[in-house]
Amino acid sequence: QNQEPYRFAISLNDRTTWIVDDQGNDYGEYSVEQANYICYLYDILTGQPRYISYLRTVKTGTNEYGYPITSNEYALLDLQGNMLEDWSTTSYESAFGDFVVRCGVMYTGNYAGAMYVDDPEYALYNPKTKQEILQDVYYFDVLPNGNLLASNHLDHVMGIIDQQGNVVSGFPCPEPYTLPEVFGDWIRVQKYNEAGDALWYEAYLIDQDYTLHATADRFNPAFAFGGNADFICQIDQDIYSILDAKTLQTLYTAPEGYTITYFDSERVILCQQDAQGRDLPQYGYSLIDLEGNTVLEGYDYLSSVHNMYATEPSQEDSPVFFGLLGKNVYLFSREGKILFFNTLLNMTGAYPIGYGFFRYFVVDKIAQQNYEGVLGPDLQILIPADRYQSVEWMSEYDPKEVTYPYFKCWCYSGGNYIDVRDTDGDIVLSRLKDLQNYRGNALAVERGFDIGLMDYNGNWIIKRSIFSFLEDE
């Protein structure tokens, strides 16, 4: 399938942006007044890019102190770069199909900061037909049947629409619901008061007909429990329970004074709380079965190895649970058997980061520096915690999370640079001065005296010398 080239806006300095794409095409330099930011708008149903939004900052006058008053302006383009909506103060956000969310003026700026408009206007809009479909909609949650739950910019539920923008129900919503989140067949909501503020500790589970089925102080989403959408966590009067996501039947209730941090229908991880309702920092975690039999107890931290990132392996001796006790880290089977173990003398903490890898932390009290590193699937050191202040996956979050098999490693002290390492711990790109953006196999980087797009093999897709745009002093 042929895809349109993906455009990057590379900041050359405070005033100039260079626009290129991942096929090496050069779209030239733009001043702040011309275009200084690119945003792709994605179809929230398919995850595919649909439009491109450009942003520029223009001076509209000066204030009484002589400082410039500025305003953001936006233009909307199709994926081929054809102008659909000319420059104006109207901005655009992702929606679905041919639609975008059209946003009225949100703020103007001056030297002292932004001045926000109290009631900006929002609408579901089709830029191809120039037709406004619905007013006062901003957020959309996809429902299991393909319809969408629409909310306004204050997160107040407006109603349900289909994929053609037709109203199915609501508009207005029959109850003052806000902060919606879809849990399978159910919608978790809260209510808001006359001022529009959410009422905390009043959570509801409703269906698509707005019928109330359960109420509690809070309902937590499934991803908190290993990514298993079969369960919902209910917290009511500080008592934690697990509900069946289909029937809302209570499957397990934790003892008073304990929180549930994991549940998979056979195993539960509990964390003991102190008298003030705070998790105990030491020896407070335990793993039990549903009959209450203890599998593991007395750990500083216990969790699923994979969390939301992968399906847990079914082999009998595959690592399923991660444990931390003092300076020791463990990987356990479902039965509590120790499969891997390591002692890290200077470690101050560790936790899973998905895909069988673990981040750990070290404090150098002499140098007064904090360091991060990575442990591999066998808990051996993959990236030592001796030079980087931050180590994280190379991940995208728009329109959904996509993780590449590389780590972005920042060193803030001793050089202020970025390394990119693979999952074997090897450095594939070293001592980058800047890593502005990345997507697919293209990274917007500055290395040495060059800036541009580079692939993970260190080959330049397109580059230029930093001296070609330095302003004369």
Short mmCIF file of C-alpha atoms in Angstrom, two decimals:
data_model
loop_
_atom_site.label_atom_id
_atom_site.label_comp_id
_atom_site.label_asym_id
_atom_site.label_seq_id
_atom_site.Cartn_x
_atom_site.Cartn_y
_atom_site.Cartn_z
CA GLN A 1 0.00 0.00 0.00
CA ASN A 2 1.42 3.36 -1.06
CA GLN A 3 1.48 5.96 1.68
CA GLU A 4 1.90 9.69 1.35
CA PRO A 5 5.27 11.06 2.49
CA TYR A 6 5.26 12.02 6.17
CA ARG A 7 6.27 15.63 6.80
CA PHE A 8 8.50 16.83 9.63
CA ALA A 9 8.87 20.36 10.93
CA ILE A 10 12.49 20.67 12.07
CA SER A 11 13.25 23.67 14.24
CA LEU A 12 16.42 25.38 12.99
CA ASN A 13 16.26 28.20 15.53
CA ASP A 14 13.69 30.27 17.41
CA ARG A 15 12.51 31.90 14.21
CA THR A 16 12.92 29.34 11.44
CA THR A 17 11.41 25.93 10.68
CA TRP A 18 12.58 23.59 7.94
CA ILE A 19 9.89 21.29 6.49
CA VAL A 20 10.97 17.97 4.93
CA ASP A 21 9.44 14.52 4.52
CA ASP A 22 10.62 10.95 5.15
CA GLN A 23 11.31 10.44 1.44
CA GLY A 24 13.86 13.24 1.38
CA ASN A 25 11.70 15.94 -0.20
CA ASP A 26 12.57 19.50 0.84
CA TYR A 27 9.66 21.95 1.26
CA GLY A 28 11.89 24.84 2.26
CA GLU A 29 12.30 27.13 5.24
CA TYR A 30 9.46 28.93 6.97
CA SER A 31 9.66 31.82 9.38
CA VAL A 32 7.52 31.88 12.50
CA GLU A 33 5.10 34.13 10.63
CA GLN A 34 4.85 31.62 7.75
CA ALA A 35 4.64 28.20 9.45
CA ASN A 36 6.43 26.92 12.51
CA TYR A 37 4.58 23.72 13.38
CA ILE A 38 3.01 20.76 11.58
CA CYS A 39 0.30 18.56 13.07
CA TYR A 40 -1.15 15.48 11.40
CA LEU A 41 -4.85 14.86 11.99
CA TYR A 42 -5.73 11.17 12.24
CA ASP A 43 -8.92 9.19 11.76
CA ILE A 44 -9.66 7.96 15.29
CA LEU A 45 -11.45 4.91 13.84
CA THR A 46 -8.68 3.70 11.51
CA GLY A 47 -5.59 5.39 12.92
CA GLN A 48 -4.65 6.62 9.45
CA PRO A 49 -3.62 10.24 8.73
CA ARG A 50 -6.33 12.26 6.96
CA TYR A 51 -5.21 15.90 7.01
CA ILE A 52 -2.27 18.18 7.82
CA SER A 53 -2.60 21.30 9.95
CA TYR A 54 -0.01 24.09 9.77
CA LEU A 55 0.44 26.72 12.49
CA ARG A 56 2.05 30.15 12.32
CA THR A 57 2.39 33.01 14.80
CA VAL A 58 1.60 36.52 13.57
CA LYS A 59 1.98 39.90 15.20
CA THR A 60 -1.33 41.74 15.48
CA GLY A 61 -0.14 44.85 17.31
CA THR A 62 1.64 46.09 20.41
CA ASN A 63 0.45 46.61 23.96
CA GLU A 64 0.80 49.76 26.06
CA TYR A 65 4.34 48.75 27.04
CA GLY A 66 5.45 48.26 23.46
CA TYR A 67 5.52 44.47 23.60
CA PRO A 68 4.13 42.59 20.59
CA ILE A 69 0.65 41.09 20.70
CA THR A 70 0.59 37.83 18.73
CA SER A 71 -2.02 35.40 17.51
CA ASN A 72 -1.83 31.82 16.27
CA GLU A 73 -3.20 31.12 12.81
CA TYR A 74 -3.86 27.74 11.21
CA ALA A 75 -4.25 26.29 7.74
CA LEU A 76 -5.68 22.87 6.82
CA LEU A 77 -4.18 20.81 3.98
CA ASP A 78 -4.87 17.42 2.49
CA LEU A 79 -2.14 14.77 2.52
CA GLN A 80 -0.87 15.93 -0.86
CA GLY A 81 -0.34 19.44 0.50
CA ASN A 82 -3.32 21.09 -1.19
CA MET A 83 -4.86 23.94 0.81
CA LEU A 84 -8.38 23.12 2.06
CA GLU A 85 -8.82 25.90 4.63
CA ASP A 86 -6.77 29.07 4.33
CA TRP A 87 -4.97 30.75 7.20
CA SER A 88 -7.23 31.95 10.01
CA THR A 89 -7.50 31.83 13.80
CA THR A 90 -9.64 28.69 13.48
CA SER A 91 -7.74 25.54 14.45
CA TYR A 92 -8.49 21.88 13.70
CA GLU A 93 -8.39 18.62 15.66
CA SER A 94 -8.66 14.94 14.68
CA ALA A 95 -12.07 13.31 14.26
CA PHE A 96 -13.18 10.46 11.97
CA GLY A 97 -13.86 9.82 8.30
CA ASP A 98 -13.74 13.07 6.35
CA PHE A 99 -14.57 15.07 9.47
CA VAL A 100 -12.40 17.26 11.68
CA VAL A 101 -13.21 19.23 14.80
CA ARG A 102 -13.16 22.91 13.94
CA CYS A 103 -12.18 25.12 16.86
CA GLY A 104 -12.83 28.83 17.16
CA VAL A 105 -10.34 31.29 18.63
CA MET A 106 -8.87 29.68 21.77
CA TYR A 107 -6.45 32.40 22.88
CA THR A 108 -4.43 35.42 21.90
CA GLY A 109 -0.98 36.08 23.23
CA ASN A 110 1.22 38.90 24.40
CA TYR A 111 4.57 39.22 26.09
CA ALA A 112 3.07 38.40 29.47
CA GLY A 113 1.49 35.16 28.27
CA ALA A 114 -1.71 33.75 26.81
CA MET A 115 -5.16 35.26 27.21
CA TYR A 116 -7.73 32.51 26.84
CA VAL A 117 -11.17 32.97 25.36
CA ASP A 118 -13.85 31.84 27.81
CA ASP A 119 -16.16 30.11 25.35
CA PRO A 120 -14.40 29.03 22.16
CA GLU A 121 -16.69 27.49 19.57
CA TYR A 122 -16.29 23.87 18.45
CA ALA A 123 -18.02 21.93 15.70
CA LEU A 124 -17.78 18.68 13.74
CA TYR A 125 -16.91 19.87 10.25
CA ASN A 126 -16.32 18.38 6.81
CA PRO A 127 -13.59 20.44 5.06
CA LYS A 128 -14.23 18.72 1.73
CA THR A 129 -17.88 19.76 1.56
CA LYS A 130 -17.50 22.88 3.79
CA GLN A 131 -20.42 21.56 5.86
CA GLU A 132 -20.77 21.95 9.63
CA ILE A 133 -22.37 18.79 11.02
CA LEU A 134 -22.72 19.28 14.79
CA GLN A 135 -21.93 22.11 17.17
CA ASP A 136 -20.33 21.94 20.63
CA VAL A 137 -18.48 18.64 20.17
CA TYR A 138 -14.77 18.09 20.75
CA TYR A 139 -13.96 14.59 22.13
CA PHE A 140 -15.12 11.23 20.75
CA ASP A 141 -15.03 7.76 22.34
CA VAL A 142 -15.56 4.79 20.03
CA LEU A 143 -18.28 2.42 21.23
CA PRO A 144 -18.28 -1.37 20.59
CA ASN A 145 -20.96 -1.08 17.88
CA GLY A 146 -18.95 1.53 15.94
CA ASN A 147 -20.96 4.55 17.07
CA LEU A 148 -19.24 7.37 18.89
CA LEU A 149 -19.90 9.00 22.24
CA ALA A 150 -19.48 12.76 21.75
CA SER A 151 -18.43 15.21 24.45
CA ASN A 152 -17.77 18.94 24.40
CA HIS A 153 -14.51 20.72 25.24
CA LEU A 154 -15.41 20.62 28.96
CA ASP A 155 -15.71 16.79 28.78
CA HIS A 156 -19.49 17.00 29.25
CA VAL A 157 -21.32 14.17 27.45
CA MET A 158 -23.48 15.47 24.59
CA GLY A 159 -24.81 12.24 23.07
CA ILE A 160 -24.14 9.40 20.63
CA ILE A 161 -23.61 9.76 16.87
CA ASP A 162 -22.95 7.34 14.02
CA GLN A 163 -19.96 7.41 11.68
CA GLN A 164 -21.82 9.71 9.25
CA GLY A 165 -22.30 12.30 12.01
CA ASN A 166 -26.01 11.58 12.49
CA VAL A 167 -27.38 11.87 16.02
CA VAL A 168 -28.39 8.51 17.49
CA SER A 169 -29.35 9.77 20.96
CA GLY A 170 -28.83 12.67 23.32
CA PHE A 171 -28.00 16.23 22.23
CA PRO A 172 -28.60 17.10 24.95
CA CYS A 173 -27.62 14.20 27.19
CA PRO A 174 -30.51 13.31 29.55
CA GLU A 175 -28.23 13.58 32.62
CA PRO A 176 -25.33 15.94 33.45
CA TYR A 177 -22.61 13.35 32.77
CA THR A 178 -18.94 14.18 32.35
CA LEU A 179 -15.47 12.57 32.04
CA PRO A 180 -16.67 9.52 30.07
CA GLU A 181 -14.54 6.42 29.53
CA VAL A 182 -15.66 3.33 27.64
CA PHE A 183 -15.25 0.01 29.49
CA GLY A 184 -16.39 -2.57 26.93
CA ASP A 185 -20.19 -2.48 26.91
CA TRP A 186 -20.28 0.13 29.68
CA ILE A 187 -19.53 3.83 29.90
CA ARG A 188 -17.93 5.13 33.08
CA VAL A 189 -19.11 8.69 33.85
CA GLN A 190 -19.38 11.21 36.65
CA LYS A 191 -21.86 14.01 37.14
CA TYR A 192 -21.16 17.72 37.16
CA ASN A 193 -22.67 20.58 39.15
CA GLU A 194 -24.24 23.83 37.99
CA ALA A 195 -20.80 25.37 37.60
CA GLY A 196 -19.82 22.54 35.26
CA ASP A 197 -17.32 20.98 37.67
CA ALA A 198 -17.10 17.21 38.08
CA LEU A 199 -18.44 15.72 41.32
CA TRP A 200 -15.62 13.51 42.59
CA TYR A 201 -16.21 10.21 44.34
CA GLU A 202 -19.47 9.73 42.44
CA ALA A 203 -18.85 7.38 39.53
CA TYR A 204 -21.47 5.56 37.44
CA LEU A 205 -21.58 2.75 34.91
CA ILE A 206 -24.21 3.36 32.26
CA ASP A 207 -25.11 1.70 28.96
CA GLN A 208 -25.62 3.33 25.57
CA ASP A 209 -29.24 4.09 26.52
CA TYR A 210 -27.95 6.08 29.52
CA THR A 211 -29.45 3.50 31.90
CA LEU A 212 -27.62 3.37 35.24
CA HIS A 213 -26.25 -0.08 36.20
CA ALA A 214 -23.71 0.54 38.99
CA THR A 215 -22.47 3.34 41.21
CA ALA A 216 -19.38 3.65 43.41
CA ASP A 217 -16.73 6.15 44.45
CA ARG A 218 -14.56 5.12 41.49
CA PHE A 219 -14.29 2.60 38.69
CA ASN A 220 -10.83 1.86 37.32
CA PRO A 221 -10.21 0.78 33.71
CA ALA A 222 -9.08 -2.69 32.72
CA PHE A 223 -5.55 -1.69 31.69
CA ALA A 224 -4.63 -1.33 35.35
CA PHE A 225 -4.96 -5.11 35.59
CA GLY A 226 -2.71 -6.50 32.89
CA GLY A 227 -4.74 -5.16 30.00
CA ASN A 228 -7.53 -7.66 30.57
CA ALA A 229 -10.80 -6.08 29.47
CA ASP A 230 -12.80 -8.85 31.15
CA PHE A 231 -12.64 -7.05 34.50
CA ILE A 232 -13.46 -3.68 36.08
CA CYS A 233 -12.13 -2.52 39.43
CA GLN A 234 -14.65 -0.86 41.75
CA ILE A 235 -13.54 1.28 44.69
CA ASP A 236 -16.28 2.20 47.15
CA GLN A 237 -15.66 3.53 50.65
CA ASP A 238 -12.00 2.44 50.30
CA ILE A 239 -13.00 -1.19 49.61
CA TYR A 240 -11.58 -2.63 46.37
CA SER A 241 -13.57 -5.16 44.34
CA ILE A 242 -13.26 -6.78 40.92
CA LEU A 243 -16.35 -6.92 38.70
CA ASP A 244 -17.05 -9.10 35.69
CA ALA A 245 -17.05 -6.65 32.78
CA LYS A 246 -20.04 -8.35 31.13
CA THR A 247 -22.37 -9.02 34.04
CA LEU A 248 -20.98 -6.58 36.66
CA GLN A 249 -21.03 -9.50 39.11
CA THR A 250 -18.51 -9.16 41.95
CA LEU A 251 -15.72 -11.70 41.48
CA TYR A 252 -13.40 -10.72 44.32
CA THR A 253 -13.32 -8.23 47.20
CA ALA A 254 -10.05 -7.28 48.87
CA PRO A 255 -9.70 -7.27 52.65
CA GLU A 256 -10.14 -3.89 54.29
CA GLY A 257 -6.90 -1.90 54.23
CA TYR A 258 -5.66 -3.40 50.95
CA THR A 259 -5.67 -2.13 47.37
CA ILE A 260 -5.82 -4.36 44.29
CA THR A 261 -3.03 -3.69 41.79
CA TYR A 262 -3.48 -6.77 39.56
CA PHE A 263 -6.16 -9.39 38.83
CA ASP A 264 -6.31 -12.16 36.21
CA SER A 265 -9.11 -14.49 37.45
CA GLU A 266 -6.57 -16.76 39.18
CA ARG A 267 -4.11 -14.44 40.88
CA VAL A 268 -4.46 -11.16 42.79
CA ILE A 269 -1.75 -8.71 43.81
CA LEU A 270 -2.62 -6.81 46.97
CA CYS A 271 -0.88 -3.80 48.49
CA GLN A 272 -1.34 -3.05 52.17
CA GLN A 273 -2.17 0.51 53.22
CA ASP A 274 -1.35 2.43 56.38
CA ALA A 275 -3.92 4.13 58.61
CA GLN A 276 -3.98 7.18 56.32
CA GLY A 277 -4.82 5.07 53.26
CA ARG A 278 -1.33 5.28 51.74
CA ASP A 279 0.44 2.28 50.23
CA LEU A 280 3.12 0.92 52.53
CA PRO A 281 6.59 1.63 51.07
CA GLN A 282 8.13 -1.63 52.33
CA TYR A 283 7.00 -5.24 52.55
CA GLY A 284 3.42 -4.30 51.64
CA TYR A 285 2.86 -6.38 48.47
CA SER A 286 1.55 -9.94 48.32
CA LEU A 287 0.36 -12.36 45.62
CA ILE A 288 -2.56 -14.64 46.48
CA ASP A 289 -4.99 -16.95 44.72
CA LEU A 290 -8.75 -16.45 44.79
CA GLU A 291 -9.11 -18.84 47.72
CA GLY A 292 -6.92 -16.53 49.79
CA ASN A 293 -3.84 -18.76 49.76
CA THR A 294 -0.58 -16.80 49.79
CA VAL A 295 1.75 -17.34 46.86
CA LEU A 296 4.21 -14.50 47.64
CA GLU A 297 4.27 -11.94 50.42
CA GLY A 298 6.43 -9.29 52.05
CA TYR A 299 7.74 -7.62 48.87
CA ASP A 300 8.40 -3.92 48.35
CA TYR A 301 6.77 -4.16 44.93
CA LEU A 302 4.97 -6.80 42.85
CA SER A 303 3.46 -6.47 39.39
CA SER A 304 2.73 -8.30 36.18
CA VAL A 305 5.82 -8.62 33.99
CA HIS A 306 4.04 -7.43 30.87
CA ASN A 307 1.39 -5.05 32.20
CA MET A 308 -0.66 -3.73 29.28
CA TYR A 309 1.96 -4.31 26.59
CA ALA A 310 1.71 -8.00 25.77
CA THR A 311 -0.23 -11.19 26.40
CA GLU A 312 1.30 -13.15 29.21
CA PRO A 313 2.94 -16.43 28.15
CA SER A 314 1.17 -19.65 29.04
CA GLN A 315 4.25 -21.86 29.51
CA GLU A 316 4.50 -23.25 33.01
CA ASP A 317 7.88 -21.70 33.81
CA SER A 318 7.52 -18.44 31.91
CA PRO A 319 8.05 -15.21 33.88
CA VAL A 320 4.70 -13.76 34.87
CA PHE A 321 5.36 -11.61 37.94
CA PHE A 322 8.09 -9.12 38.81
CA GLY A 323 9.20 -8.56 42.40
CA LEU A 324 11.37 -6.06 44.23
CA LEU A 325 12.74 -6.50 47.74
CA GLY A 326 15.48 -4.20 48.94
CA LYS A 327 18.32 -4.37 46.41
CA ASN A 328 17.01 -7.62 44.89
CA VAL A 329 14.88 -8.04 41.77
CA TYR A 330 12.99 -11.25 40.90
CA LEU A 331 10.97 -12.86 38.12
CA PHE A 332 8.42 -15.43 39.26
CA SER A 333 6.23 -18.05 37.62
CA ARG A 334 2.50 -18.10 38.32
CA GLU A 335 3.18 -20.52 41.17
CA GLY A 336 5.73 -18.20 42.79
CA LYS A 337 8.82 -20.06 41.63
CA ILE A 338 11.91 -17.85 41.25
CA LEU A 339 12.99 -17.99 37.59
CA PHE A 340 15.48 -15.10 37.50
CA PHE A 341 17.18 -13.11 40.24
CA ASN A 342 19.68 -10.29 40.50
CA THR A 343 21.14 -8.06 43.21
CA LEU A 344 21.89 -4.44 42.31
CA LEU A 345 23.73 -2.86 45.22
CA ASN A 346 23.13 0.80 44.35
CA MET A 347 19.58 0.38 43.07
CA THR A 348 16.83 2.54 44.55
CA GLY A 349 13.92 1.08 42.57
CA ALA A 350 12.79 -0.83 39.47
CA TYR A 351 9.62 -1.67 37.55
CA PRO A 352 8.51 -3.28 34.25
CA ILE A 353 8.37 -1.10 31.13
CA GLY A 354 6.79 -3.71 28.87
CA TYR A 355 7.92 -6.37 26.42
CA GLY A 356 9.91 -8.16 29.12
CA PHE A 357 12.22 -5.24 29.98
CA PHE A 358 12.65 -3.33 33.23
CA ARG A 359 13.81 0.17 34.16
CA TYR A 360 15.95 0.55 37.28
CA PHE A 361 17.26 3.57 39.18
CA VAL A 362 20.55 4.42 40.87
CA VAL A 363 21.50 7.44 42.99
CA ASP A 364 25.15 8.50 43.03
CA LYS A 365 25.34 10.34 46.34
CA ILE A 366 28.89 11.53 45.75
CA ALA A 367 28.15 13.07 42.35
CA GLN A 368 24.59 13.92 43.46
CA GLN A 369 23.18 12.48 40.25
CA ASN A 370 20.22 10.22 39.48
CA TYR A 371 20.71 7.59 36.78
CA GLU A 372 18.40 5.21 34.91
CA GLY A 373 19.18 1.94 33.21
CA VAL A 374 17.46 -1.11 31.69
CA LEU A 375 17.39 -4.77 32.72
CA GLY A 376 16.78 -7.44 30.11
CA PRO A 377 14.31 -10.36 30.23
CA ASP A 378 16.76 -12.33 32.44
CA LEU A 379 17.20 -9.33 34.82
CA GLN A 380 20.80 -8.84 33.71
CA ILE A 381 21.96 -5.27 33.10
CA LEU A 382 21.29 -4.31 29.49
CA ILE A 383 21.89 -0.55 29.76
CA PRO A 384 23.93 0.40 32.82
CA ALA A 385 22.54 3.12 35.08
CA ASP A 386 25.77 5.08 35.11
CA ARG A 387 25.43 7.86 32.51
CA TYR A 388 21.80 8.49 31.51
CA GLN A 389 19.33 10.57 33.51
CA SER A 390 16.40 9.21 31.46
CA VAL A 391 15.84 6.03 29.44
CA GLU A 392 12.55 5.35 27.68
CA TRP A 393 11.08 3.47 24.73
CA MET A 394 10.96 5.18 21.36
CA SER A 395 7.17 5.46 21.24
CA GLU A 396 4.54 7.43 19.34
CA TYR A 397 1.22 8.38 20.92
CA ASP A 398 -0.73 9.89 18.04
CA PRO A 399 -3.15 8.49 17.08
CA LYS A 400 -2.32 5.48 19.25
CA GLU A 401 0.73 4.15 21.02
CA VAL A 402 3.31 2.48 18.80
CA THR A 403 6.60 1.36 20.35
CA TYR A 404 9.77 0.80 18.33
CA PRO A 405 12.46 -1.66 19.52
CA TYR A 406 14.80 1.15 20.54
CA PHE A 407 15.52 3.13 23.69
CA LYS A 408 15.95 6.90 23.78
CA CYS A 409 18.69 7.62 26.34
CA TRP A 410 19.34 11.16 27.60
CA CYS A 411 22.52 12.28 29.30
CA TYR A 412 21.91 15.70 30.85
CA SER A 413 25.23 15.88 32.66
CA GLY A 414 28.68 15.45 31.18
CA GLY A 415 27.81 16.50 27.65
CA ASN A 416 24.02 16.85 27.30
CA TYR A 417 23.46 14.38 24.46
CA ILE A 418 21.11 11.59 23.37
CA ASP A 419 21.98 8.00 22.45
CA VAL A 420 19.62 5.57 20.71
CA ARG A 421 20.11 1.94 21.78
CA ASP A 422 18.50 -1.26 20.51
CA THR A 423 17.00 -4.05 22.64
CA ASP A 424 20.40 -5.74 22.86
CA GLY A 425 21.70 -2.61 24.57
CA ASP A 426 23.93 -1.65 21.64
CA ILE A 427 24.23 2.00 20.64
CA VAL A 428 22.87 2.50 17.11
CA LEU A 429 22.94 6.33 17.09
CA SER A 430 25.37 8.08 19.39
CA ARG A 431 25.77 11.53 20.89
CA LEU A 432 22.92 13.29 19.14
CA LYS A 433 22.70 16.95 20.04
CA ASP A 434 18.94 16.87 19.52
CA LEU A 435 16.19 14.37 18.69
CA GLN A 436 13.16 16.48 17.87
CA ASN A 437 10.75 13.95 16.43
CA TYR A 438 10.54 10.50 14.92
CA ARG A 439 8.10 8.32 13.03
CA GLY A 440 8.65 4.99 11.35
CA ASN A 441 12.28 4.75 10.25
CA ALA A 442 12.88 8.52 10.14
CA LEU A 443 14.26 10.59 13.00
CA ALA A 444 14.62 14.37 13.04
CA VAL A 445 18.07 14.80 14.59
CA GLU A 446 21.02 17.11 14.98
CA ARG A 447 24.42 15.42 15.08
CA GLY A 448 27.78 17.07 14.76
CA PHE A 449 27.41 20.01 12.41
CA ASP A 450 24.42 18.56 10.50
CA ILE A 451 20.67 18.56 11.02
CA GLY A 452 17.93 16.67 9.15
CA LEU A 453 16.30 13.24 8.93
CA MET A 454 18.28 10.08 9.69
CA ASP A 455 17.36 6.37 9.79
CA TYR A 456 18.26 3.94 12.58
CA ASN A 457 21.34 2.80 10.65
CA GLY A 458 22.80 6.29 10.87
CA ASN A 459 22.19 7.11 7.19
CA TRP A 460 21.01 10.62 6.40
CA ILE A 461 17.70 10.76 4.49
CA ILE A 462 18.09 14.51 4.06
CA LYS A 463 20.44 16.89 5.85
CA ARG A 464 22.01 20.31 5.82
CA SER A 465 24.81 22.03 7.69
CA ILE A 466 23.84 23.97 10.80
CA PHE A 467 26.03 26.81 9.49
CA SER A 468 23.68 27.29 6.53
CA PHE A 469 21.02 28.90 8.71
CA LEU A 470 22.97 30.51 11.55
CA GLU A 471 22.04 34.16 11.81
CA ASP A 472 24.74 36.79 11.63
CA GLU A 473 25.62 38.20 15.00
#
